[in-house]
mmCIF file of C-alpha atoms in Angstrom:
data_model
loop_
_atom_site.group_PDB
_atom_site.id
_atom_site.type_symbol
_atom_site.label_atom_id
_atom_site.label_comp_id
_atom_site.label_asym_id
_atom_site.label_seq_id
_atom_site.Cartn_x
_atom_site.Cartn_y
_atom_site.Cartn_z
ATOM 1 C CA THR L 81 -46.121 -64.185 -123.821
ATOM 2 C CA PRO L 82 -44.102 -65.278 -120.787
ATOM 3 C CA GLY L 83 -45.072 -68.781 -119.670
ATOM 4 C CA CYS L 84 -47.363 -69.488 -122.632
ATOM 5 C CA ASP L 85 -47.074 -72.945 -124.199
ATOM 6 C CA ASN L 86 -49.674 -72.431 -126.960
ATOM 7 C CA PHE L 87 -48.151 -70.409 -129.741
ATOM 8 C CA TYR L 88 -47.920 -70.336 -133.506
ATOM 9 C CA LYS L 89 -44.600 -70.572 -135.302
ATOM 10 C CA PHE L 90 -44.074 -69.101 -138.722
ATOM 11 C CA GLU L 91 -40.992 -68.566 -140.822
ATOM 12 C CA LYS L 92 -37.739 -69.370 -139.040
ATOM 13 C CA ASN L 93 -37.488 -67.063 -136.047
ATOM 14 C CA TYR L 94 -41.030 -65.857 -135.385
ATOM 15 C CA SER L 95 -43.758 -67.037 -133.054
ATOM 16 C CA THR L 96 -46.956 -65.544 -131.658
ATOM 17 C CA ASN L 97 -50.016 -66.513 -129.634
ATOM 18 C CA THR L 98 -53.596 -65.292 -129.339
ATOM 19 C CA ARG L 99 -52.865 -62.865 -126.482
ATOM 20 C CA TRP L 100 -49.922 -61.342 -128.366
ATOM 21 C CA ASN L 101 -52.049 -61.090 -131.523
ATOM 22 C CA ARG L 102 -54.724 -59.269 -129.517
ATOM 23 C CA TYR L 103 -52.163 -56.733 -128.221
ATOM 24 C CA ALA L 104 -50.883 -56.207 -131.770
ATOM 25 C CA TYR L 105 -54.442 -55.662 -133.016
ATOM 26 C CA ILE L 106 -55.352 -53.200 -130.233
ATOM 27 C CA ALA L 107 -52.064 -51.317 -130.606
ATOM 28 C CA GLY L 108 -52.709 -51.126 -134.337
ATOM 29 C CA LYS L 109 -56.143 -49.612 -133.710
ATOM 30 C CA ILE L 110 -54.710 -47.042 -131.283
ATOM 31 C CA ILE L 111 -51.992 -46.094 -133.788
ATOM 32 C CA ASN L 112 -54.197 -46.044 -136.903
ATOM 33 C CA GLN L 113 -56.935 -44.009 -135.217
ATOM 34 C CA ASN L 114 -54.408 -41.556 -133.700
ATOM 35 C CA LEU L 115 -55.728 -42.176 -130.195
ATOM 36 C CA LEU L 116 -52.304 -41.536 -128.661
ATOM 37 C CA LEU L 117 -49.480 -39.144 -129.466
ATOM 38 C CA ASP L 118 -45.816 -39.287 -128.524
ATOM 39 C CA ASN L 119 -46.063 -36.805 -125.640
ATOM 40 C CA ASN L 120 -49.348 -38.133 -124.207
ATOM 41 C CA VAL L 121 -50.229 -39.883 -120.965
ATOM 42 C CA HIS L 122 -51.895 -43.285 -121.338
ATOM 43 C CA LEU L 123 -53.770 -45.010 -118.501
ATOM 44 C CA ASP L 124 -54.477 -48.719 -118.865
ATOM 45 C CA ILE L 125 -56.656 -50.321 -116.205
ATOM 46 C CA GLY L 126 -55.964 -54.044 -116.037
ATOM 47 C CA SER L 127 -52.663 -54.020 -117.913
ATOM 48 C CA TYR L 128 -51.666 -57.616 -117.070
ATOM 49 C CA TYR L 129 -47.960 -57.925 -117.940
ATOM 50 C CA GLY L 130 -47.593 -54.793 -120.096
ATOM 51 C CA GLY L 131 -47.903 -56.392 -123.528
ATOM 52 C CA LEU L 132 -49.888 -53.483 -124.981
ATOM 53 C CA GLN L 133 -47.449 -50.971 -123.526
ATOM 54 C CA SER L 134 -44.536 -52.870 -125.077
ATOM 55 C CA PHE L 135 -46.084 -52.319 -128.525
ATOM 56 C CA LEU L 136 -47.061 -48.681 -127.963
ATOM 57 C CA LYS L 137 -43.683 -47.692 -126.504
ATOM 58 C CA LYS L 138 -42.018 -48.568 -129.831
ATOM 59 C CA LYS L 139 -44.264 -46.107 -131.682
ATOM 60 C CA TYR L 140 -44.530 -43.494 -128.923
ATOM 61 C CA PRO L 141 -41.251 -43.567 -126.962
ATOM 62 C CA ASN L 142 -41.934 -40.276 -125.135
ATOM 63 C CA ALA L 143 -45.463 -41.078 -123.957
ATOM 64 C CA ASN L 144 -45.979 -41.964 -120.297
ATOM 65 C CA TYR L 145 -47.671 -45.280 -119.567
ATOM 66 C CA VAL L 146 -49.654 -45.622 -116.341
ATOM 67 C CA MET L 147 -50.777 -49.145 -115.483
ATOM 68 C CA VAL L 148 -53.299 -50.041 -112.799
ATOM 69 C CA ASP L 149 -53.643 -53.652 -111.781
ATOM 70 C CA PHE L 150 -53.258 -56.080 -108.886
ATOM 71 C CA PRO L 151 -49.748 -56.077 -107.345
ATOM 72 C CA HIS L 152 -48.814 -59.516 -108.712
ATOM 73 C CA GLN L 153 -49.770 -58.378 -112.228
ATOM 74 C CA LEU L 154 -47.796 -55.157 -111.856
ATOM 75 C CA LEU L 155 -44.767 -57.196 -110.863
ATOM 76 C CA ARG L 156 -45.085 -59.062 -114.168
ATOM 77 C CA SER L 157 -45.368 -55.736 -116.007
ATOM 78 C CA TYR L 158 -42.359 -54.314 -114.208
ATOM 79 C CA ILE L 159 -40.149 -57.304 -114.961
ATOM 80 C CA PHE L 160 -41.232 -57.578 -118.607
ATOM 81 C CA LEU L 161 -41.071 -53.857 -119.440
ATOM 82 C CA ASN L 162 -37.875 -53.253 -117.468
ATOM 83 C CA ILE L 163 -36.146 -55.963 -119.509
ATOM 84 C CA LEU L 164 -37.413 -54.451 -122.784
ATOM 85 C CA TYR L 165 -36.849 -50.820 -121.789
ATOM 86 C CA PRO L 166 -34.141 -50.675 -119.104
ATOM 87 C CA LYS L 167 -33.267 -47.041 -119.868
ATOM 88 C CA SER L 168 -36.838 -45.844 -119.258
ATOM 89 C CA GLU L 169 -37.869 -44.618 -115.845
ATOM 90 C CA HIS L 170 -39.995 -47.153 -113.958
ATOM 91 C CA ILE L 171 -42.037 -45.516 -111.203
ATOM 92 C CA ILE L 172 -43.661 -47.710 -108.612
ATOM 93 C CA ASN L 173 -46.761 -46.713 -106.663
ATOM 94 C CA GLU L 174 -46.037 -44.026 -104.061
ATOM 95 C CA GLU L 175 -42.947 -42.793 -105.953
ATOM 96 C CA LEU L 176 -45.414 -40.992 -108.212
ATOM 97 C CA LYS L 177 -46.100 -38.454 -105.441
ATOM 98 C CA SER L 178 -42.550 -37.127 -105.680
ATOM 99 C CA LYS L 179 -42.599 -36.818 -109.483
ATOM 100 C CA ASN L 180 -43.883 -34.064 -111.742
ATOM 101 C CA LEU L 181 -45.671 -36.028 -114.451
ATOM 102 C CA PRO L 182 -45.343 -33.327 -117.153
ATOM 103 C CA ASP L 183 -41.556 -33.527 -116.728
ATOM 104 C CA LEU L 184 -41.491 -37.275 -117.342
ATOM 105 C CA LYS L 185 -40.841 -38.608 -120.833
ATOM 106 C CA GLY L 186 -41.347 -42.230 -121.761
ATOM 107 C CA SER L 187 -41.902 -43.509 -118.230
ATOM 108 C CA PHE L 188 -43.769 -46.551 -116.986
ATOM 109 C CA ILE L 189 -45.828 -45.983 -113.845
ATOM 110 C CA TYR L 190 -47.168 -48.944 -111.856
ATOM 111 C CA ILE L 191 -50.137 -48.292 -109.548
ATOM 112 C CA PRO L 192 -51.945 -51.030 -107.570
ATOM 113 C CA THR L 193 -55.741 -51.003 -107.683
ATOM 114 C CA THR L 194 -55.856 -49.981 -104.024
ATOM 115 C CA ASN L 195 -54.052 -46.710 -104.840
ATOM 116 C CA PHE L 196 -56.083 -45.714 -107.906
ATOM 117 C CA ASN L 197 -56.923 -42.456 -106.086
ATOM 118 C CA LEU L 198 -53.289 -41.320 -106.605
ATOM 119 C CA LEU L 199 -54.253 -40.628 -110.214
ATOM 120 C CA GLU L 200 -57.176 -38.229 -109.598
ATOM 121 C CA LYS L 201 -55.223 -35.092 -110.449
ATOM 122 C CA ILE L 202 -53.729 -36.426 -113.685
ATOM 123 C CA ASN L 203 -55.363 -35.561 -116.989
ATOM 124 C CA PHE L 204 -55.074 -38.595 -119.235
ATOM 125 C CA ASP L 205 -55.022 -38.364 -122.990
ATOM 126 C CA LEU L 206 -56.083 -41.985 -123.420
ATOM 127 C CA VAL L 207 -57.713 -44.397 -120.962
ATOM 128 C CA THR L 208 -58.009 -48.040 -121.965
ATOM 129 C CA ASN L 209 -59.527 -51.162 -120.481
ATOM 130 C CA PHE L 210 -59.750 -54.529 -122.155
ATOM 131 C CA TYR L 211 -61.967 -57.155 -120.545
ATOM 132 C CA SER L 212 -61.356 -56.520 -116.841
ATOM 133 C CA PHE L 213 -64.302 -54.118 -116.420
ATOM 134 C CA GLY L 214 -66.541 -56.976 -117.523
ATOM 135 C CA GLU L 215 -65.101 -59.136 -114.737
ATOM 136 C CA MET L 216 -65.665 -56.684 -111.865
ATOM 137 C CA LYS L 217 -68.491 -56.365 -109.422
ATOM 138 C CA ARG L 218 -70.775 -53.520 -110.469
ATOM 139 C CA GLU L 219 -69.721 -51.305 -107.539
ATOM 140 C CA GLU L 220 -66.022 -51.672 -108.409
ATOM 141 C CA PHE L 221 -66.734 -50.957 -112.067
ATOM 142 C CA LEU L 222 -68.717 -47.796 -111.214
ATOM 143 C CA ASN L 223 -65.918 -46.552 -108.931
ATOM 144 C CA TYR L 224 -63.523 -46.713 -111.863
ATOM 145 C CA PHE L 225 -65.937 -45.569 -114.542
ATOM 146 C CA ASN L 226 -67.130 -42.509 -112.576
ATOM 147 C CA SER L 227 -63.632 -41.525 -111.419
ATOM 148 C CA LYS L 228 -62.058 -38.224 -112.462
ATOM 149 C CA SER L 229 -59.325 -40.203 -114.192
ATOM 150 C CA ILE L 230 -61.851 -41.509 -116.685
ATOM 151 C CA THR L 231 -64.415 -38.703 -116.838
ATOM 152 C CA ASN L 232 -61.683 -36.092 -117.459
ATOM 153 C CA SER L 233 -59.777 -38.125 -120.042
ATOM 154 C CA LYS L 234 -59.675 -36.995 -123.655
ATOM 155 C CA ILE L 235 -60.253 -40.445 -125.172
ATOM 156 C CA ILE L 236 -61.652 -43.682 -123.732
ATOM 157 C CA TYR L 237 -61.061 -46.932 -125.627
ATOM 158 C CA MET L 238 -62.532 -50.113 -124.147
ATOM 159 C CA VAL L 239 -63.346 -53.651 -125.206
ATOM 160 C CA ASN L 240 -65.499 -55.483 -122.676
ATOM 161 C CA ARG L 241 -68.144 -58.172 -122.584
ATOM 162 C CA VAL L 242 -71.541 -56.986 -121.430
ATOM 163 C CA MET L 243 -72.553 -60.004 -119.360
ATOM 164 C CA SER L 244 -69.275 -61.635 -118.353
ATOM 165 C CA ALA L 245 -68.863 -60.704 -114.710
ATOM 166 C CA PRO L 246 -68.307 -63.756 -112.532
ATOM 167 C CA PHE L 247 -70.204 -62.023 -109.713
#
């Protein structure tokens, strides 16, 4: 994980940390349960720096990965994923309006939380959220949870704490 000082070293050239282990575990669940296919569209709300997408892209190189987060988090995702996958198309925010999503293969799409409505017409095969729903105010959570992006998705996979919201 970029900027992480707490990590575990094993063997000669390998290291990991708890966040990276969590992404590996979640990606493993998605893969083993066949929650995503190689031509699918995946929406992750609260993607942080794109760690999960970096795992999934290796298994599903033609899937499209849509990430919704705060702008500073999306910048982290863009930098990290663009370094790992420079030949993939990286679509930022409003650029999505000029694209035909079914024509895209293996793209990363970065949408700030304020423009979540840009995604209303997209049918997602998999929607994920890990922890950030539990940190939102109830009104914000309900706006996401009752959105067409989630209610029309084929599969929803979430891990959240029930009583963790700071508000």
